[in-house]
Coordinates of C-alpha atoms and ligand atoms in Angstrom, one line a residue:
M1 CA 0.2 0.3 -0.1
T2 CA 1.7 3.3 -1.2
G3 CA -0.9 6.4 -0.6
T4 CA -0.9 7.2 3.1
S5 CA -3.9 7.3 5.1
E6 CA -4.9 11.0 4.9
S7 CA -5.1 11.0 0.7
P8 CA -8.3 10.6 -0.7
T9 CA -10.1 8.0 -1.4
I10 CA -12.4 7.3 -4.7
V11 CA -15.0 4.5 -4.3
W12 CA -16.6 3.9 -7.7
L13 CA -20.0 3.0 -7.8
R14 CA -22.1 0.6 -10.8
D15 CA -23.8 -1.3 -9.8
D16 CA -24.7 -0.7 -6.6
L17 CA -26.3 2.6 -5.8
R18 CA -26.7 2.4 -1.6
V19 CA -25.1 3.7 1.1
A20 CA -25.6 0.3 3.2
D21 CA -24.0 -2.9 2.8
N22 CA -21.9 -1.2 0.6
P23 CA -18.1 -2.9 0.8
A24 CA -15.6 -0.8 -0.6
L25 CA -17.7 2.7 1.4
L26 CA -16.8 1.1 4.0
A27 CA -13.2 0.4 3.8
A28 CA -12.6 4.0 2.1
I29 CA -14.3 5.2 5.1
D30 CA -12.0 2.8 7.8
R31 CA -8.8 3.7 5.3
G32 CA -9.1 7.3 7.5
G33 CA -9.0 10.4 4.8
P34 CA -11.6 12.2 2.9
V35 CA -13.8 9.9 0.6
V36 CA -15.1 10.3 -3.1
L37 CA -18.0 8.7 -4.3
L38 CA -18.2 8.8 -7.8
Y39 CA -20.2 7.5 -10.6
L40 CA -19.3 7.6 -14.1
L41 CA -21.4 7.7 -17.2
D42 CA -19.6 5.7 -19.1
E43 CA -20.8 5.7 -23.2
A44 CA -17.4 5.3 -24.1
S45 CA -16.1 2.2 -23.3
P46 CA -16.5 -0.8 -26.2
G47 CA -19.1 -3.5 -25.2
I48 CA -20.6 -2.1 -22.8
R49 CA -23.9 -2.0 -23.7
P50 CA -25.9 1.6 -23.2
L51 CA -28.9 1.8 -21.2
G52 CA -32.4 1.4 -22.3
A53 CA -34.7 4.4 -22.1
A54 CA -36.7 3.0 -18.9
S55 CA -33.6 2.1 -17.3
R56 CA -31.9 5.9 -17.8
W57 CA -35.2 6.9 -16.1
W58 CA -34.6 4.5 -13.2
L59 CA -31.0 5.4 -12.9
H60 CA -31.9 9.8 -12.8
H61 CA -34.2 8.9 -10.1
S62 CA -31.8 5.7 -8.5
L63 CA -28.9 8.8 -8.9
A64 CA -30.8 11.7 -7.2
A65 CA -32.2 9.3 -4.2
L66 CA -28.6 8.8 -3.5
G67 CA -26.9 11.4 -3.8
T68 CA -29.2 13.1 -0.8
D69 CA -28.6 10.4 1.2
I70 CA -24.6 10.3 0.9
A71 CA -24.9 14.7 1.6
E72 CA -27.3 13.7 4.5
R73 CA -23.6 12.1 5.9
G74 CA -21.2 14.8 4.9
G75 CA -20.1 13.2 1.7
A76 CA -20.4 13.7 -1.7
L77 CA -21.6 12.3 -5.0
V78 CA -19.2 13.2 -8.0
L79 CA -21.0 13.0 -11.5
R80 CA -18.6 12.3 -14.5
R81 CA -19.0 11.2 -17.6
G82 CA -16.4 9.5 -20.1
G83 CA -14.9 6.1 -20.8
A84 CA -14.3 4.8 -17.5
E85 CA -10.1 4.0 -18.7
T86 CA -9.5 7.9 -18.9
E87 CA -11.7 9.5 -16.9
L88 CA -11.5 7.6 -13.3
P89 CA -7.2 8.1 -13.3
R90 CA -8.2 12.0 -14.8
L91 CA -9.8 12.0 -11.4
V92 CA -7.2 10.2 -9.4
D93 CA -4.3 12.9 -10.4
E94 CA -6.9 15.9 -10.2
L95 CA -7.8 14.5 -6.1
G96 CA -4.5 12.9 -5.8
A97 CA -5.9 10.4 -4.7
G98 CA -4.4 7.2 -2.6
A99 CA -6.6 4.4 -3.2
V100 CA -9.8 3.6 -5.7
L101 CA -12.1 0.8 -4.2
W102 CA -15.0 -0.5 -5.9
N103 CA -17.6 -3.7 -5.6
R104 CA -16.7 -6.6 -8.6
R105 CA -18.9 -6.6 -11.5
Y106 CA -19.4 -9.8 -13.6
G107 CA -20.2 -8.7 -17.4
G108 CA -17.7 -9.0 -19.9
P109 CA -16.9 -5.9 -20.8
Q110 CA -16.8 -4.4 -17.7
R111 CA -14.2 -7.0 -16.4
R112 CA -11.8 -6.1 -19.4
V113 CA -12.0 -2.1 -18.2
D114 CA -12.0 -3.2 -14.2
A115 CA -9.4 -5.3 -15.1
A116 CA -7.1 -2.8 -17.2
L117 CA -8.0 -0.2 -14.4
K118 CA -6.6 -2.1 -11.8
S119 CA -3.0 -2.9 -13.2
A120 CA -2.7 0.5 -14.5
L121 CA -3.5 2.4 -11.0
R122 CA -1.6 0.0 -8.8
E123 CA 1.2 0.2 -11.3
A124 CA 1.2 4.3 -10.6
G125 CA 1.6 3.5 -7.0
L126 CA -2.7 3.3 -5.7
E127 CA -3.9 0.7 -3.5
V128 CA -6.9 -0.8 -5.5
R129 CA -9.4 -3.1 -3.8
S130 CA -12.9 -4.6 -5.0
F131 CA -15.0 -6.3 -3.2
Q132 CA -18.1 -8.8 -3.4
S133 CA -21.4 -6.8 -2.7
N134 CA -23.9 -8.1 -6.3
L135 CA -23.9 -11.8 -5.8
L136 CA -24.0 -13.9 -3.0
V137 CA -22.3 -16.4 -5.0
E138 CA -19.3 -15.6 -7.1
P139 CA -19.4 -17.7 -10.8
W140 CA -15.5 -18.5 -10.0
T141 CA -16.2 -20.0 -7.0
V142 CA -19.3 -22.1 -7.8
T143 CA -18.2 -25.5 -10.4
T144 CA -19.3 -29.2 -11.1
G145 CA -17.4 -32.0 -9.6
E146 CA -15.5 -31.6 -12.9
G147 CA -14.9 -28.3 -12.1
N148 CA -16.9 -26.6 -15.3
P149 CA -19.6 -24.3 -14.8
F150 CA -23.0 -25.3 -14.2
R151 CA -25.2 -25.3 -16.9
V152 CA -28.6 -26.3 -14.8
F153 CA -29.9 -24.5 -12.3
T154 CA -30.6 -27.0 -10.0
P155 CA -27.5 -28.4 -9.2
F156 CA -25.8 -24.6 -9.6
W157 CA -28.2 -23.5 -6.5
R158 CA -27.9 -26.5 -4.4
A159 CA -24.0 -26.1 -4.8
C160 CA -24.7 -22.1 -3.7
L161 CA -26.7 -23.4 -1.0
A162 CA -23.9 -26.0 0.2
K163 CA -21.3 -23.0 0.9
G164 CA -23.2 -22.3 3.7
A165 CA -25.3 -18.8 4.8
P166 CA -24.4 -15.7 2.9
R167 CA -22.2 -12.7 5.2
E168 CA -24.2 -10.6 7.2
P169 CA -25.1 -7.6 5.4
L170 CA -22.9 -4.2 6.5
E171 CA -24.6 -1.4 8.1
A172 CA -25.0 1.7 6.5
P173 CA -22.2 4.6 7.7
A174 CA -23.3 7.2 9.8
S175 CA -20.8 9.8 8.4
I176 CA -18.8 9.8 5.4
P177 CA -16.0 12.0 5.6
G178 CA -16.2 14.5 2.8
L179 CA -13.7 16.5 0.0
A180 CA -15.7 19.8 -0.8
G181 CA -15.5 21.2 -4.0
V182 CA -14.6 18.9 -6.5
P183 CA -16.2 19.8 -9.8
G184 CA -18.9 17.0 -11.4
D185 CA -21.7 16.6 -13.5
E186 CA -25.6 18.2 -12.7
L187 CA -27.7 15.5 -12.9
E188 CA -30.1 16.9 -15.0
H189 CA -27.5 18.0 -17.5
W190 CA -27.3 14.2 -18.6
A191 CA -30.9 14.5 -19.8
L192 CA -31.7 10.9 -19.0
L193 CA -35.3 11.8 -18.5
P194 CA -37.5 11.6 -21.2
T195 CA -38.7 15.6 -22.4
S196 CA -41.0 15.3 -25.8
P197 CA -43.0 13.6 -25.3
D198 CA -42.3 12.7 -21.1
W199 CA -43.7 9.1 -21.3
A200 CA -42.6 8.5 -18.0
G201 CA -46.2 9.4 -15.9
G202 CA -46.6 5.4 -15.7
L203 CA -43.2 4.9 -14.1
R204 CA -43.7 7.6 -11.5
E205 CA -46.9 6.5 -10.3
A206 CA -45.7 2.5 -10.0
W207 CA -42.3 3.3 -9.0
T208 CA -39.9 5.1 -5.8
P209 CA -36.1 4.3 -7.2
G210 CA -33.8 4.7 -4.3
E211 CA -32.6 2.7 -1.5
A212 CA -35.2 3.8 1.1
G213 CA -38.4 2.7 -1.6
A214 CA -36.0 -0.6 -2.1
H215 CA -36.4 -1.2 1.6
D216 CA -40.1 -0.3 1.5
R217 CA -40.7 -2.5 -1.1
L218 CA -39.0 -5.9 0.8
E219 CA -41.3 -5.0 4.1
A220 CA -44.2 -4.8 2.5
F221 CA -43.2 -7.9 0.7
V222 CA -41.8 -9.7 4.2
T223 CA -45.4 -8.5 5.6
D224 CA -47.9 -8.6 3.1
G225 CA -46.5 -11.1 0.0
L226 CA -44.7 -13.6 0.8
E227 CA -47.2 -15.8 3.0
N228 CA -48.6 -16.5 -0.4
Y229 CA -45.7 -16.4 -2.7
A230 CA -45.5 -19.9 -4.4
K231 CA -48.8 -19.8 -5.3
G232 CA -49.7 -16.1 -5.9
R233 CA -46.5 -15.6 -7.7
D234 CA -48.6 -17.1 -11.3
E235 CA -51.3 -14.9 -10.8
P236 CA -50.4 -11.6 -12.4
G237 CA -53.7 -9.8 -11.2
T238 CA -52.8 -11.0 -7.0
D239 CA -49.2 -8.6 -6.6
S240 CA -48.0 -12.0 -4.5
T241 CA -44.0 -10.7 -5.8
S242 CA -41.8 -8.8 -4.1
R243 CA -41.1 -6.5 -7.0
L244 CA -37.5 -6.3 -6.2
S245 CA -36.3 -6.5 -9.5
P246 CA -35.0 -3.0 -10.6
Y247 CA -33.9 -2.2 -7.4
L248 CA -31.4 -5.1 -7.1
R249 CA -30.5 -4.5 -10.8
F250 CA -29.4 -1.3 -10.2
G251 CA -27.9 -2.1 -6.4
E252 CA -30.3 -0.4 -4.4
I253 CA -30.4 -3.2 -2.0
S254 CA -28.0 -6.1 -2.3
P255 CA -28.9 -10.1 -2.5
F256 CA -27.2 -10.2 1.4
Q257 CA -30.1 -7.5 3.1
I258 CA -32.8 -9.7 1.2
W259 CA -31.2 -13.2 2.3
Q260 CA -30.7 -11.9 5.9
R261 CA -34.1 -10.3 6.0
T262 CA -35.9 -13.2 5.5
Q263 CA -33.5 -15.8 8.1
R264 CA -34.8 -12.7 11.1
G265 CA -37.3 -15.1 13.1
D266 CA -40.1 -12.9 12.5
L267 CA -41.9 -13.8 9.9
S268 CA -45.8 -15.8 10.6
P269 CA -45.6 -19.4 9.7
A270 CA -47.1 -19.1 6.4
A271 CA -44.7 -16.8 5.1
E272 CA -41.7 -18.7 6.4
G273 CA -43.4 -21.4 4.0
N274 CA -42.7 -19.5 1.6
V275 CA -39.0 -18.4 2.1
V276 CA -37.4 -21.3 0.2
K277 CA -39.3 -20.7 -2.5
F278 CA -38.3 -16.9 -2.8
L279 CA -35.0 -17.7 -2.1
S280 CA -34.5 -19.8 -5.3
E281 CA -36.0 -17.2 -7.3
V282 CA -33.7 -15.0 -6.1
G283 CA -30.9 -17.8 -6.9
W284 CA -31.8 -17.5 -10.8
R285 CA -30.4 -14.0 -11.0
E286 CA -27.3 -15.6 -9.7
F287 CA -27.9 -18.4 -11.9
N288 CA -27.8 -16.2 -15.3
W289 CA -24.9 -14.2 -14.0
N290 CA -23.1 -17.1 -13.7
I291 CA -23.7 -18.0 -17.1
L292 CA -23.4 -14.5 -18.4
F293 CA -19.8 -15.0 -16.8
H294 CA -18.9 -17.5 -18.9
F295 CA -20.8 -16.5 -21.8
P296 CA -20.4 -13.1 -22.1
D297 CA -21.9 -13.1 -25.2
L298 CA -25.3 -13.7 -24.0
H299 CA -27.8 -11.0 -25.4
E300 CA -25.8 -12.2 -28.8
R301 CA -25.1 -15.6 -29.2
N302 CA -27.6 -18.6 -28.5
F303 CA -26.5 -20.4 -25.5
R304 CA -27.6 -23.7 -27.7
S305 CA -25.4 -23.0 -31.1
E306 CA -27.7 -25.9 -32.9
F307 CA -30.5 -23.0 -32.8
D308 CA -27.9 -20.3 -34.8
A309 CA -29.8 -22.6 -37.9
F310 CA -33.6 -22.0 -36.8
P311 CA -34.9 -20.2 -39.7
W312 CA -37.0 -17.4 -37.8
E313 CA -38.8 -15.2 -39.6
T314 CA -38.5 -11.7 -40.4
P315 CA -41.5 -9.8 -39.3
T316 CA -43.4 -6.9 -40.8
P317 CA -43.8 -3.8 -39.4
P318 CA -47.3 -4.0 -38.2
V319 CA -46.6 -7.4 -36.4
L320 CA -43.7 -5.9 -34.6
E321 CA -45.9 -2.9 -33.8
A322 CA -49.0 -5.1 -32.6
W323 CA -46.9 -7.1 -30.6
R324 CA -44.5 -4.1 -28.6
H325 CA -47.7 -2.1 -28.2
G326 CA -50.5 -5.0 -27.1
R327 CA -52.8 -4.5 -29.7
T328 CA -52.1 -8.7 -31.4
G329 CA -56.0 -9.6 -30.2
V330 CA -54.5 -11.8 -27.5
P331 CA -55.4 -10.4 -24.5
L332 CA -52.9 -12.4 -22.1
V333 CA -50.2 -11.1 -24.1
D334 CA -51.8 -7.0 -24.6
A335 CA -52.3 -6.7 -21.3
G336 CA -48.9 -7.6 -20.4
M337 CA -47.4 -5.6 -23.6
R338 CA -49.5 -2.3 -21.5
E339 CA -48.4 -3.5 -18.2
L340 CA -44.7 -2.9 -19.6
W341 CA -45.0 0.1 -21.4
Q342 CA -46.6 2.3 -18.5
T343 CA -44.6 0.7 -16.5
G344 CA -41.3 -0.3 -17.2
Y345 CA -42.7 -4.0 -15.7
M346 CA -44.2 -7.0 -16.5
H347 CA -44.9 -9.6 -14.3
N348 CA -43.2 -13.0 -14.5
R349 CA -45.8 -15.3 -16.1
V350 CA -46.6 -13.2 -18.5
R351 CA -43.3 -12.4 -19.7
M352 CA -43.1 -15.6 -20.6
V353 CA -46.3 -15.5 -22.2
V354 CA -45.4 -12.7 -24.4
A355 CA -42.1 -14.4 -25.2
S356 CA -43.2 -17.5 -26.1
F357 CA -46.0 -15.6 -28.4
L358 CA -43.2 -13.7 -30.2
V359 CA -40.8 -16.4 -30.8
K360 CA -42.9 -19.3 -31.2
N361 CA -46.3 -18.3 -32.6
L362 CA -44.2 -15.2 -34.6
L363 CA -41.6 -17.0 -35.3
V364 CA -39.5 -13.6 -34.1
D365 CA -35.9 -14.2 -33.0
W366 CA -35.2 -14.1 -29.4
R367 CA -33.8 -11.1 -29.5
V368 CA -35.8 -9.0 -31.2
G369 CA -37.5 -9.3 -27.8
E370 CA -34.8 -9.0 -25.9
K371 CA -34.4 -5.9 -26.8
W372 CA -37.6 -4.2 -26.4
F373 CA -37.4 -5.3 -23.0
W374 CA -33.7 -3.9 -23.1
D375 CA -35.0 -0.1 -23.7
T376 CA -38.7 -0.7 -21.9
L377 CA -37.6 -2.5 -18.4
V378 CA -36.4 -0.5 -16.0
D379 CA -35.3 -3.7 -14.3
A380 CA -33.8 -4.8 -17.6
D381 CA -30.6 -7.0 -16.4
E382 CA -27.7 -7.9 -18.7
A383 CA -28.0 -11.3 -17.3
S384 CA -31.5 -12.0 -16.7
N385 CA -33.1 -10.9 -19.8
P386 CA -31.3 -12.7 -22.4
G387 CA -31.2 -15.2 -19.8
N388 CA -34.3 -15.9 -19.5
W389 CA -35.4 -14.9 -23.1
Q390 CA -33.1 -17.9 -24.4
W391 CA -34.7 -19.8 -21.9
V392 CA -38.1 -19.2 -23.4
A393 CA -36.8 -20.0 -26.8
G394 CA -35.5 -23.1 -25.7
S395 CA -32.0 -21.7 -26.8
G396 CA -30.9 -21.4 -23.1
A397 CA -29.1 -23.0 -20.4
D398 CA -31.5 -25.5 -18.6
A399 CA -34.0 -24.0 -21.0
A400 CA -37.9 -24.7 -21.4
P401 CA -37.7 -27.5 -24.7
Y402 CA -38.9 -25.8 -27.8
F403 CA -41.6 -27.4 -28.5
R404 CA -43.3 -26.5 -24.8
V405 CA -45.4 -23.8 -26.6
F406 CA -47.0 -21.5 -24.2
N407 CA -51.2 -21.2 -25.0
P408 CA -51.9 -17.7 -24.2
V409 CA -55.2 -18.7 -23.6
L410 CA -55.0 -21.3 -21.7
Q411 CA -52.4 -19.7 -19.6
A412 CA -55.1 -16.8 -18.7
D413 CA -58.1 -18.8 -17.8
K414 CA -55.1 -21.1 -15.1
F415 CA -53.6 -17.4 -13.7
D416 CA -56.2 -14.4 -14.9
S417 CA -58.9 -16.7 -14.7
R418 CA -61.5 -13.6 -12.8
G419 CA -59.6 -11.8 -16.1
D420 CA -58.5 -9.1 -13.4
Y421 CA -54.8 -8.4 -14.6
Q422 CA -56.4 -8.6 -18.9
R423 CA -59.1 -6.3 -17.6
R424 CA -56.1 -3.5 -15.6
Y425 CA -54.7 -3.2 -18.7
L426 CA -56.6 -3.5 -21.6
P427 CA -60.3 -1.4 -20.6
E428 CA -61.6 -1.9 -24.2
L429 CA -61.5 -5.9 -23.5
D430 CA -65.0 -6.2 -23.7
T431 CA -66.4 -4.1 -26.4
D432 CA -66.2 -4.4 -30.4
A433 CA -62.4 -2.1 -30.0
Y434 CA -60.7 -5.4 -29.3
P435 CA -59.5 -6.8 -32.1
D436 CA -59.3 -10.2 -33.7
P437 CA -55.9 -12.3 -33.2
I438 CA -53.6 -11.5 -35.5
V439 CA -52.7 -15.2 -36.1
D440 CA -54.0 -18.5 -35.5
L441 CA -52.9 -20.0 -32.3
K442 CA -52.9 -23.7 -33.0
A443 CA -52.1 -23.2 -36.5
S444 CA -48.6 -21.1 -36.1
R445 CA -48.2 -24.1 -33.2
A446 CA -48.0 -26.4 -35.7
E447 CA -45.8 -24.2 -37.6
A448 CA -43.0 -23.8 -35.0
L449 CA -43.3 -27.1 -34.1
R450 CA -41.6 -28.2 -38.0
A451 CA -39.3 -25.4 -37.7
Y452 CA -38.6 -26.7 -34.4
E453 CA -38.4 -30.1 -36.1
Y454 CA -35.9 -28.9 -38.8
V455 CA -33.1 -27.5 -36.9
R456 CA -33.5 -30.8 -33.9
R457 CA -32.8 -32.8 -36.8
G458 CA -30.0 -31.0 -38.2
D459 CA -31.8 -31.1 -41.7
H460 CA -29.7 -27.5 -42.3
R461 CA -26.5 -29.6 -42.2
Ligands
LIG501 P1 -40.0 -12.3 -7.6 O1 -41.2 -13.7 -8.1 O2 -40.5 -11.0 -6.0 O3 -38.4 -12.6 -7.0 C1 -37.5 -11.5 -6.3 C2 -36.3 -11.9 -7.3 O4 -35.7 -12.7 -7.5 C3 -36.5 -11.0 -8.2 O5 -36.2 -9.5 -7.7 C4 -35.8 -11.2 -9.6 O6 -34.5 -10.3 -9.0 C5 -34.8 -13.0 -9.3 N1 -35.8 -13.5 -10.7 C6 -36.9 -14.1 -9.8 N2 -37.3 -14.6 -11.3 C7 -35.9 -14.4 -12.0 C8 -35.9 -15.3 -13.0 N3 -36.5 -16.1 -14.3 N4 -34.4 -15.1 -13.3 C9 -33.5 -14.0 -13.1 N5 -33.8 -13.9 -12.0 C10 -35.1 -14.4 -11.1 N6 -35.6 -10.5 -14.4 C11 -34.5 -9.3 -14.9 O7 -34.2 -8.9 -12.9 N7 -34.4 -8.5 -15.1 C12 -34.8 -9.1 -16.8 O8 -34.1 -8.0 -17.3 C13 -35.0 -10.0 -16.4 N8 -36.0 -10.1 -18.2 C14 -37.2 -11.4 -17.7 C15 -37.4 -11.5 -19.8 C16 -38.3 -12.8 -19.7 C17 -37.9 -12.7 -21.4 C18 -38.6 -14.0 -18.7 C19 -39.6 -14.2 -19.0 C20 -38.2 -13.0 -17.2 C21 -37.4 -12.3 -17.6 N9 -36.8 -11.9 -16.0 C22 -36.5 -10.8 -15.9 C23 -37.5 -12.3 -14.6 C24 -38.2 -12.1 -13.9 O9 -39.3 -12.0 -15.1 C25 -38.3 -10.7 -13.2 O10 -37.4 -10.8 -12.5 C26 -39.0 -10.8 -12.3 O11 -40.8 -10.5 -12.6 C27 -39.0 -9.6 -11.2 O12 -40.3 -9.5 -10.3 P2 -40.3 -10.0 -9.0 O13 -39.0 -8.8 -8.5 O14 -41.9 -9.0 -8.1 O15 -39.8 -11.2 -8.8

């Protein structure tokens, strides 16, 4: 360690926009000297996927909330824009910083940037340290008996659980020793919010981004939703899931905090009975990150390469628009796509149905749908979005078999039998204004199965 303990420490925040359970922040405070918290809007580093529009909206509000939380503790959040490999060393020089600390991220291009910076800054004599905070189990620490990455969820999660309980979350620091006068951008100047038109009214109504909002959600879920989770999670009309996904995506809450909240011993017996199921869903997030770590171009490439030969159809613009904006004439699909458009979120069961409809009934390449979700979801996640799209398409790790085609009418009968969810988003459902289906469900299913047979038998070879 070369920096003196009085030299400033930079905490580089990325997907960890919180002050509690933030190991890099606590280590910076422990080091002594002033702490500068930096958020870089990096749209320049090669390969890093630019945020979609709904994620930009979320990021704006999340940073605003974080800035307040940090200021209340005496620190300051510095906003800069540009490629990390230029901007971070620039700030180090400006401040005469002695250390740079961050919590690790796991995407391929991000890891390249972080590794390059770690060695460059260390070579320049700085202390550089990284921490585990966004995943319960880091991908390189869990492998099959043969030492290979897991490709199937159940043994993966079993191996994760066998490692023992995750560490206890860390308390938020009571105060942060700041450094006054570090120049940075104004959040408003980043233009992350939509203006013309301002389409974010529904998002504002549905969400409170930020760390406090995350913990309110978790408490509400643990007291009201968890006891019916295993059954209710499939019923989009009942609001039985946690809705923590965007908070996890931006790191306003950590999986360690979620885990620990379910183990406190103050849950009702009914809630207790649902904890294992709930945590296994949190485990799917871990699984998708594990896959992404080993397969960094998951949003571009079929995990199972035999799908490279799949005869996708090029959708006509009206067909694609009908799907995007919920005008397919298939009520559960349309309700889901409207929920997404209005709120930046869609219920998991309905995500599976709309994805299956696009990929199987309309024979559209899963990447087309993945991109739309990437742009419109507030929880758009580099691992879970392509991971789940590939799961539905059949091309993914531990995927649903391609021949299992969801029937959106039967799905609606089973999981939204009273139609509450569908009516919430489709007020015109019971009127003449509601269109006929754009595709025959039975015929298109048969065609999808023929296309799959073609790939399966290897006719294309
Ligand atoms: P809960 O049921 O309360 O689950 C708790 C947490 O577990 C979630 O917040 C999430 O972090 C995790 N989780 C639950 N299910 C899954 C899953 N299948 N895969 C990975 N993690 C899961 N989830 C995202 O976070 N980001 C995405 O971009 C995303 N895209 C998806 C695309 C498709 C086509 C499908 C079918 C699913 C996608 N999911 C994605 C997974 C899932 O739909 C959401 O995580 C879930 O709906 C979020 O709601 P919740 O927080 O109330 O979930």
